[in-house]
mmCIF file with all atom_site columns, C-alpha atoms in Angstrom:
data_model
loop_
_atom_site.group_PDB
_atom_site.id
_atom_site.type_symbol
_atom_site.label_atom_id
_atom_site.label_alt_id
_atom_site.label_comp_id
_atom_site.label_asym_id
_atom_site.label_entity_id
_atom_site.label_seq_id
_atom_site.pdbx_PDB_ins_code
_atom_site.Cartn_x
_atom_site.Cartn_y
_atom_site.Cartn_z
_atom_site.occupancy
_atom_site.B_iso_or_equiv
_atom_site.pdbx_formal_charge
_atom_site.auth_seq_id
_atom_site.auth_comp_id
_atom_site.auth_asym_id
_atom_site.auth_atom_id
_atom_site.pdbx_PDB_model_num
ATOM 1   C CA . GLY Y 1 1   ? -75.043 97.134 -6.771  1.00 47.00 ? 1   GLY Y CA 1
ATOM 2   C CA . ASP Y 1 2   ? -72.205 94.674 -7.177  1.00 57.00 ? 2   ASP Y CA 1
ATOM 3   C CA . ASN Y 1 3   ? -73.495 91.121 -7.577  1.00 65.00 ? 3   ASN Y CA 1
ATOM 4   C CA . ASN Y 1 4   ? -70.183 89.627 -6.364  1.00 62.00 ? 4   ASN Y CA 1
ATOM 5   C CA . SER Y 1 5   ? -69.937 91.590 -3.113  1.00 66.00 ? 5   SER Y CA 1
ATOM 6   C CA . GLY Y 1 6   ? -69.033 89.304 -0.217  1.00 75.00 ? 6   GLY Y CA 1
ATOM 7   C CA . ILE Y 1 7   ? -68.634 86.198 -2.364  1.00 86.00 ? 7   ILE Y CA 1
ATOM 8   C CA . LYS Y 1 8   ? -65.582 84.044 -1.696  1.00 90.00 ? 8   LYS Y CA 1
ATOM 9   C CA . VAL Y 1 9   ? -64.559 81.671 -4.478  1.00 92.00 ? 9   VAL Y CA 1
ATOM 10  C CA . PHE Y 1 10  ? -62.524 78.558 -3.649  1.00 91.00 ? 10  PHE Y CA 1
ATOM 11  C CA . VAL Y 1 11  ? -61.171 76.547 -6.583  1.00 91.00 ? 11  VAL Y CA 1
ATOM 12  C CA . TYR Y 1 12  ? -60.132 73.051 -5.504  1.00 91.00 ? 12  TYR Y CA 1
ATOM 13  C CA . GLY Y 1 13  ? -57.858 70.916 -7.653  1.00 89.00 ? 13  GLY Y CA 1
ATOM 14  C CA . ALA Y 1 14  ? -56.026 73.959 -9.022  1.00 89.00 ? 14  ALA Y CA 1
ATOM 15  C CA . PHE Y 1 15  ? -52.545 72.443 -8.587  1.00 87.00 ? 15  PHE Y CA 1
ATOM 16  C CA . GLY Y 1 16  ? -50.801 69.106 -8.946  1.00 77.00 ? 16  GLY Y CA 1
ATOM 17  C CA . GLY Y 1 17  ? -51.338 68.589 -12.634 1.00 81.00 ? 17  GLY Y CA 1
ATOM 18  C CA . ARG Y 1 18  ? -49.478 69.744 -15.695 1.00 88.00 ? 18  ARG Y CA 1
ATOM 19  C CA . PHE Y 1 19  ? -47.433 72.929 -15.333 1.00 91.00 ? 19  PHE Y CA 1
ATOM 20  C CA . ASP Y 1 20  ? -49.298 74.677 -18.181 1.00 92.00 ? 20  ASP Y CA 1
ATOM 21  C CA . GLN Y 1 21  ? -52.602 74.030 -16.421 1.00 90.00 ? 21  GLN Y CA 1
ATOM 22  C CA . GLU Y 1 22  ? -51.234 75.348 -13.129 1.00 91.00 ? 22  GLU Y CA 1
ATOM 23  C CA . MET Y 1 23  ? -50.100 78.519 -14.893 1.00 92.00 ? 23  MET Y CA 1
ATOM 24  C CA . GLY Y 1 24  ? -53.603 78.801 -16.360 1.00 92.00 ? 24  GLY Y CA 1
ATOM 25  C CA . ALA Y 1 25  ? -54.989 78.729 -12.811 1.00 92.00 ? 25  ALA Y CA 1
ATOM 26  C CA . ILE Y 1 26  ? -52.530 81.472 -11.766 1.00 93.00 ? 26  ILE Y CA 1
ATOM 27  C CA . GLN Y 1 27  ? -53.564 83.507 -14.815 1.00 93.00 ? 27  GLN Y CA 1
ATOM 28  C CA . ALA Y 1 28  ? -57.183 83.189 -13.662 1.00 92.00 ? 28  ALA Y CA 1
ATOM 29  C CA . LEU Y 1 29  ? -56.202 84.820 -10.355 1.00 93.00 ? 29  LEU Y CA 1
ATOM 30  C CA . TYR Y 1 30  ? -54.913 87.853 -12.242 1.00 93.00 ? 30  TYR Y CA 1
ATOM 31  C CA . LYS Y 1 31  ? -57.946 87.960 -14.517 1.00 93.00 ? 31  LYS Y CA 1
ATOM 32  C CA . TRP Y 1 32  ? -60.753 87.356 -11.999 1.00 93.00 ? 32  TRP Y CA 1
ATOM 33  C CA . SER Y 1 33  ? -59.562 88.389 -8.507  1.00 91.00 ? 33  SER Y CA 1
ATOM 34  C CA . ALA Y 1 34  ? -60.747 91.988 -8.844  1.00 90.00 ? 34  ALA Y CA 1
ATOM 35  C CA . VAL Y 1 35  ? -64.192 90.779 -9.942  1.00 91.00 ? 35  VAL Y CA 1
ATOM 36  C CA . PHE Y 1 36  ? -64.516 88.935 -6.615  1.00 91.00 ? 36  PHE Y CA 1
ATOM 37  C CA . GLN Y 1 37  ? -62.922 91.712 -4.484  1.00 91.00 ? 37  GLN Y CA 1
ATOM 38  C CA . ASN Y 1 38  ? -59.726 89.654 -4.121  1.00 89.00 ? 38  ASN Y CA 1
ATOM 39  C CA . GLN Y 1 39  ? -61.645 86.748 -2.586  1.00 91.00 ? 39  GLN Y CA 1
ATOM 40  C CA . LEU Y 1 40  ? -60.557 84.122 -5.141  1.00 92.00 ? 40  LEU Y CA 1
ATOM 41  C CA . PHE Y 1 41  ? -58.494 81.240 -3.717  1.00 93.00 ? 41  PHE Y CA 1
ATOM 42  C CA . LEU Y 1 42  ? -56.779 78.294 -5.425  1.00 93.00 ? 42  LEU Y CA 1
ATOM 43  C CA . TYR Y 1 43  ? -56.364 75.035 -3.485  1.00 92.00 ? 43  TYR Y CA 1
ATOM 44  C CA . ASP Y 1 44  ? -55.267 71.445 -3.666  1.00 90.00 ? 44  ASP Y CA 1
ATOM 45  C CA . ASP Y 1 45  ? -54.276 68.971 -0.948  1.00 89.00 ? 45  ASP Y CA 1
ATOM 46  C CA . GLN Y 1 46  ? -50.813 70.507 -0.508  1.00 90.00 ? 46  GLN Y CA 1
ATOM 47  C CA . THR Y 1 47  ? -51.005 74.222 -1.241  1.00 91.00 ? 47  THR Y CA 1
ATOM 48  C CA . CYS Y 1 48  ? -53.154 77.296 -1.591  1.00 93.00 ? 48  CYS Y CA 1
ATOM 49  C CA . ALA Y 1 49  ? -52.584 80.558 -3.471  1.00 95.00 ? 49  ALA Y CA 1
ATOM 50  C CA . PHE Y 1 50  ? -54.312 83.890 -3.870  1.00 95.00 ? 50  PHE Y CA 1
ATOM 51  C CA . LEU Y 1 51  ? -53.552 87.314 -5.295  1.00 94.00 ? 51  LEU Y CA 1
ATOM 52  C CA . LEU Y 1 52  ? -52.642 90.299 -3.116  1.00 94.00 ? 52  LEU Y CA 1
ATOM 53  C CA . PRO Y 1 53  ? -53.494 93.641 -4.748  1.00 93.00 ? 53  PRO Y CA 1
ATOM 54  C CA . PRO Y 1 54  ? -50.889 96.430 -4.919  1.00 92.00 ? 54  PRO Y CA 1
ATOM 55  C CA . LYS Y 1 55  ? -51.028 99.622 -2.859  1.00 93.00 ? 55  LYS Y CA 1
ATOM 56  C CA . ILE Y 1 56  ? -53.140 97.965 -0.147  1.00 92.00 ? 56  ILE Y CA 1
ATOM 57  C CA . LYS Y 1 57  ? -51.856 96.620 3.161   1.00 95.00 ? 57  LYS Y CA 1
ATOM 58  C CA . SER Y 1 58  ? -53.165 93.028 3.149   1.00 94.00 ? 58  SER Y CA 1
ATOM 59  C CA . GLU Y 1 59  ? -53.663 91.117 6.401   1.00 95.00 ? 59  GLU Y CA 1
ATOM 60  C CA . ILE Y 1 60  ? -53.373 87.332 6.155   1.00 94.00 ? 60  ILE Y CA 1
ATOM 61  C CA . ARG Y 1 61  ? -54.345 84.918 8.897   1.00 92.00 ? 61  ARG Y CA 1
ATOM 62  C CA . LEU Y 1 62  ? -53.039 81.358 8.560   1.00 90.00 ? 62  LEU Y CA 1
ATOM 63  C CA . ALA Y 1 63  ? -54.279 78.424 10.614  1.00 88.00 ? 63  ALA Y CA 1
ATOM 64  C CA . PHE Y 1 64  ? -50.718 77.446 11.564  1.00 89.00 ? 64  PHE Y CA 1
ATOM 65  C CA . PHE Y 1 65  ? -47.737 79.665 12.369  1.00 88.00 ? 65  PHE Y CA 1
ATOM 66  C CA . GLY Y 1 66  ? -44.523 79.525 14.387  1.00 84.00 ? 66  GLY Y CA 1
ATOM 67  C CA . GLU Y 1 67  ? -41.469 77.299 14.539  1.00 70.00 ? 67  GLU Y CA 1
ATOM 68  C CA . HIS Y 1 68  ? -42.978 73.974 15.492  1.00 57.00 ? 68  HIS Y CA 1
ATOM 69  C CA . PRO Y 1 69  ? -45.405 71.924 13.449  1.00 54.00 ? 69  PRO Y CA 1
ATOM 70  C CA . PRO Y 1 70  ? -48.843 71.503 14.990  1.00 51.00 ? 70  PRO Y CA 1
ATOM 71  C CA . ASN Y 1 71  ? -49.482 68.462 17.127  1.00 48.00 ? 71  ASN Y CA 1
ATOM 72  C CA . GLU Y 1 72  ? -52.303 66.980 19.150  1.00 46.00 ? 72  GLU Y CA 1
ATOM 73  C CA . GLU Y 1 73  ? -51.428 69.173 22.149  1.00 50.00 ? 73  GLU Y CA 1
ATOM 74  C CA . ASP Y 1 74  ? -52.306 72.306 20.164  1.00 50.00 ? 74  ASP Y CA 1
ATOM 75  C CA . ASP Y 1 75  ? -55.665 73.844 20.951  1.00 53.00 ? 75  ASP Y CA 1
ATOM 76  C CA . LYS Y 1 76  ? -56.831 73.043 17.409  1.00 49.00 ? 76  LYS Y CA 1
ATOM 77  C CA . GLY Y 1 77  ? -57.153 69.360 18.342  1.00 50.00 ? 77  GLY Y CA 1
ATOM 78  C CA . PRO Y 1 78  ? -56.302 66.287 16.269  1.00 52.00 ? 78  PRO Y CA 1
ATOM 79  C CA . ASP Y 1 79  ? -57.230 65.837 12.615  1.00 54.00 ? 79  ASP Y CA 1
ATOM 80  C CA . VAL Y 1 80  ? -57.233 69.546 11.870  1.00 60.00 ? 80  VAL Y CA 1
ATOM 81  C CA . PHE Y 1 81  ? -55.853 70.922 8.630   1.00 67.00 ? 81  PHE Y CA 1
ATOM 82  C CA . GLY Y 1 82  ? -55.235 74.434 7.390   1.00 84.00 ? 82  GLY Y CA 1
ATOM 83  C CA . GLU Y 1 83  ? -52.845 76.858 5.800   1.00 88.00 ? 83  GLU Y CA 1
ATOM 84  C CA . GLY Y 1 84  ? -49.271 77.431 6.963   1.00 90.00 ? 84  GLY Y CA 1
ATOM 85  C CA . PRO Y 1 85  ? -46.775 77.804 8.376   1.00 92.00 ? 85  PRO Y CA 1
ATOM 86  C CA . THR Y 1 86  ? -44.608 77.600 5.206   1.00 93.00 ? 86  THR Y CA 1
ATOM 87  C CA . CYS Y 1 87  ? -45.505 80.378 2.775   1.00 95.00 ? 87  CYS Y CA 1
ATOM 88  C CA . GLY Y 1 88  ? -44.188 82.516 -0.054  1.00 95.00 ? 88  GLY Y CA 1
ATOM 89  C CA . LEU Y 1 89  ? -44.649 85.692 -2.082  1.00 96.00 ? 89  LEU Y CA 1
ATOM 90  C CA . ILE Y 1 90  ? -44.299 85.228 -5.817  1.00 94.00 ? 90  ILE Y CA 1
ATOM 91  C CA . PRO Y 1 91  ? -44.188 88.092 -8.346  1.00 94.00 ? 91  PRO Y CA 1
ATOM 92  C CA . ILE Y 1 92  ? -45.583 86.798 -11.624 1.00 92.00 ? 92  ILE Y CA 1
ATOM 93  C CA . GLY Y 1 93  ? -45.493 88.873 -14.776 1.00 86.00 ? 93  GLY Y CA 1
ATOM 94  C CA . CYS Y 1 94  ? -43.749 91.926 -13.433 1.00 90.00 ? 94  CYS Y CA 1
ATOM 95  C CA . ARG Y 1 95  ? -41.481 93.308 -10.764 1.00 93.00 ? 95  ARG Y CA 1
ATOM 96  C CA . CYS Y 1 96  ? -42.963 94.250 -7.368  1.00 94.00 ? 96  CYS Y CA 1
ATOM 97  C CA . ASP Y 1 97  ? -41.310 97.279 -5.795  1.00 94.00 ? 97  ASP Y CA 1
ATOM 98  C CA . ASP Y 1 98  ? -41.232 98.373 -2.176  1.00 94.00 ? 98  ASP Y CA 1
ATOM 99  C CA . THR Y 1 99  ? -42.663 95.123 -0.783  1.00 95.00 ? 99  THR Y CA 1
ATOM 100 C CA . LYS Y 1 100 ? -42.870 95.176 3.005   1.00 96.00 ? 100 LYS Y CA 1
ATOM 101 C CA . THR Y 1 101 ? -44.012 92.393 5.315   1.00 96.00 ? 101 THR Y CA 1
ATOM 102 C CA . THR Y 1 102 ? -44.524 91.696 8.999   1.00 97.00 ? 102 THR Y CA 1
ATOM 103 C CA . GLY Y 1 103 ? -45.111 88.403 10.769  1.00 96.00 ? 103 GLY Y CA 1
ATOM 104 C CA . LEU Y 1 104 ? -42.729 86.295 8.669   1.00 96.00 ? 104 LEU Y CA 1
ATOM 105 C CA . LYS Y 1 105 ? -39.465 84.628 9.683   1.00 96.00 ? 105 LYS Y CA 1
ATOM 106 C CA . TRP Y 1 106 ? -37.726 86.548 6.893   1.00 96.00 ? 106 TRP Y CA 1
ATOM 107 C CA . ASN Y 1 107 ? -39.602 89.832 6.569   1.00 96.00 ? 107 ASN Y CA 1
ATOM 108 C CA . LEU Y 1 108 ? -39.118 92.075 3.561   1.00 96.00 ? 108 LEU Y CA 1
ATOM 109 C CA . ASP Y 1 109 ? -38.234 95.712 4.169   1.00 96.00 ? 109 ASP Y CA 1
ATOM 110 C CA . GLY Y 1 110 ? -38.838 97.067 0.668   1.00 94.00 ? 110 GLY Y CA 1
ATOM 111 C CA . SER Y 1 111 ? -35.159 97.575 -0.117  1.00 95.00 ? 111 SER Y CA 1
ATOM 112 C CA . LEU Y 1 112 ? -35.066 94.913 -2.860  1.00 94.00 ? 112 LEU Y CA 1
ATOM 113 C CA . PRO Y 1 113 ? -37.731 94.392 -5.516  1.00 94.00 ? 113 PRO Y CA 1
ATOM 114 C CA . LEU Y 1 114 ? -39.365 90.996 -5.892  1.00 95.00 ? 114 LEU Y CA 1
ATOM 115 C CA . GLU Y 1 115 ? -38.858 89.695 -9.426  1.00 94.00 ? 115 GLU Y CA 1
ATOM 116 C CA . PHE Y 1 116 ? -37.854 86.607 -11.358 1.00 93.00 ? 116 PHE Y CA 1
ATOM 117 C CA . GLY Y 1 117 ? -34.112 86.729 -11.925 1.00 93.00 ? 117 GLY Y CA 1
ATOM 118 C CA . GLY Y 1 118 ? -33.785 88.543 -8.602  1.00 93.00 ? 118 GLY Y CA 1
ATOM 119 C CA . LEU Y 1 119 ? -35.412 88.027 -5.213  1.00 93.00 ? 119 LEU Y CA 1
ATOM 120 C CA . VAL Y 1 120 ? -38.428 85.731 -4.869  1.00 93.00 ? 120 VAL Y CA 1
ATOM 121 C CA . SER Y 1 121 ? -39.687 85.032 -1.343  1.00 93.00 ? 121 SER Y CA 1
ATOM 122 C CA . THR Y 1 122 ? -40.201 81.260 -1.277  1.00 92.00 ? 122 THR Y CA 1
ATOM 123 C CA . SER Y 1 123 ? -40.004 78.854 1.663   1.00 92.00 ? 123 SER Y CA 1
ATOM 124 C CA . ASN Y 1 124 ? -40.671 81.607 4.182   1.00 95.00 ? 124 ASN Y CA 1
ATOM 125 C CA . ARG Y 1 125 ? -42.497 80.901 7.437   1.00 94.00 ? 125 ARG Y CA 1
ATOM 126 C CA . ALA Y 1 126 ? -45.420 82.551 9.197   1.00 94.00 ? 126 ALA Y CA 1
ATOM 127 C CA . MET Y 1 127 ? -44.257 83.414 12.707  1.00 95.00 ? 127 MET Y CA 1
ATOM 128 C CA . GLU Y 1 128 ? -47.227 85.438 13.930  1.00 94.00 ? 128 GLU Y CA 1
ATOM 129 C CA . LYS Y 1 129 ? -50.990 85.031 13.841  1.00 91.00 ? 129 LYS Y CA 1
ATOM 130 C CA . ILE Y 1 130 ? -51.331 87.940 11.395  1.00 94.00 ? 130 ILE Y CA 1
ATOM 131 C CA . ILE Y 1 131 ? -49.033 88.539 8.415   1.00 95.00 ? 131 ILE Y CA 1
ATOM 132 C CA . THR Y 1 132 ? -49.116 91.886 6.640   1.00 96.00 ? 132 THR Y CA 1
ATOM 133 C CA . VAL Y 1 133 ? -47.975 92.430 3.059   1.00 96.00 ? 133 VAL Y CA 1
ATOM 134 C CA . GLN Y 1 134 ? -47.830 95.635 1.057   1.00 94.00 ? 134 GLN Y CA 1
ATOM 135 C CA . SER Y 1 135 ? -46.324 96.210 -2.392  1.00 91.00 ? 135 SER Y CA 1
ATOM 136 C CA . SER Y 1 136 ? -46.424 99.539 -4.159  1.00 88.00 ? 136 SER Y CA 1
ATOM 137 C CA . SER Y 1 137 ? -46.295 98.557 -7.796  1.00 90.00 ? 137 SER Y CA 1
ATOM 138 C CA . ALA Y 1 138 ? -47.915 95.227 -8.744  1.00 92.00 ? 138 ALA Y CA 1
ATOM 139 C CA . PRO Y 1 139 ? -49.987 92.318 -7.419  1.00 93.00 ? 139 PRO Y CA 1
ATOM 140 C CA . LEU Y 1 140 ? -48.258 89.412 -5.681  1.00 94.00 ? 140 LEU Y CA 1
ATOM 141 C CA . ILE Y 1 141 ? -49.209 85.757 -5.356  1.00 95.00 ? 141 ILE Y CA 1
ATOM 142 C CA . PHE Y 1 142 ? -49.319 84.631 -1.727  1.00 95.00 ? 142 PHE Y CA 1
ATOM 143 C CA . THR Y 1 143 ? -48.954 80.898 -1.337  1.00 95.00 ? 143 THR Y CA 1
ATOM 144 C CA . ALA Y 1 144 ? -49.023 78.641 1.720   1.00 94.00 ? 144 ALA Y CA 1
ATOM 145 C CA . GLU Y 1 145 ? -48.695 74.946 2.368   1.00 92.00 ? 145 GLU Y CA 1
ATOM 146 C CA . ILE Y 1 146 ? -51.641 72.926 3.604   1.00 89.00 ? 146 ILE Y CA 1
ATOM 147 C CA . THR Y 1 147 ? -50.765 71.290 6.934   1.00 86.00 ? 147 THR Y CA 1
ATOM 148 C CA . THR Y 1 148 ? -52.525 68.393 8.597   1.00 77.00 ? 148 THR Y CA 1
ATOM 149 C CA . ALA Y 1 149 ? -52.260 68.173 12.359  1.00 62.00 ? 149 ALA Y CA 1
#
C-alpha cells in the first residue's frame, strides 16, 4: 500500500523570507505534491499556496469568500482566521492551457492560456463557497491570502 495515503502536509514559514528561498518552497510543491496525493500546503501568516494537478477538476473551499471582509457578525465568530477571499492562479514553469474556473469574481473560460508574459490570474476573489479549477496541460499554483476576522 501507499504509506502517504491520507496524509496532509502543512509547511509553515514557507514565505516572507528571501525570494530564492520562496522559490525553493514552490519548487518543493512541484517535486513532492504527487507523493502526498496533492495534499502539500505552504503557509505563513499572510498567504497559503498549493499545487493543483492538471486534467483533474479541483474543488477548493476557502474559509472566507464574497465581497465583504469577515466581521464579528459573521457566523464564524471573532478571532477566526482562514484562507480567502483574495486568491490567485499562478502558472510556474510552463503554460497552462484551457484553464476553466467557477466561483471566482473573474472566472477563466479557457480561451486564454495562463503563462508568464501573458495572462496570470492574480488578485482574484473567491465569490462562492466552492471554487473549481481545471487546466488541461500543466499544474497550477493556487494561492490565497490569510484573513483574520
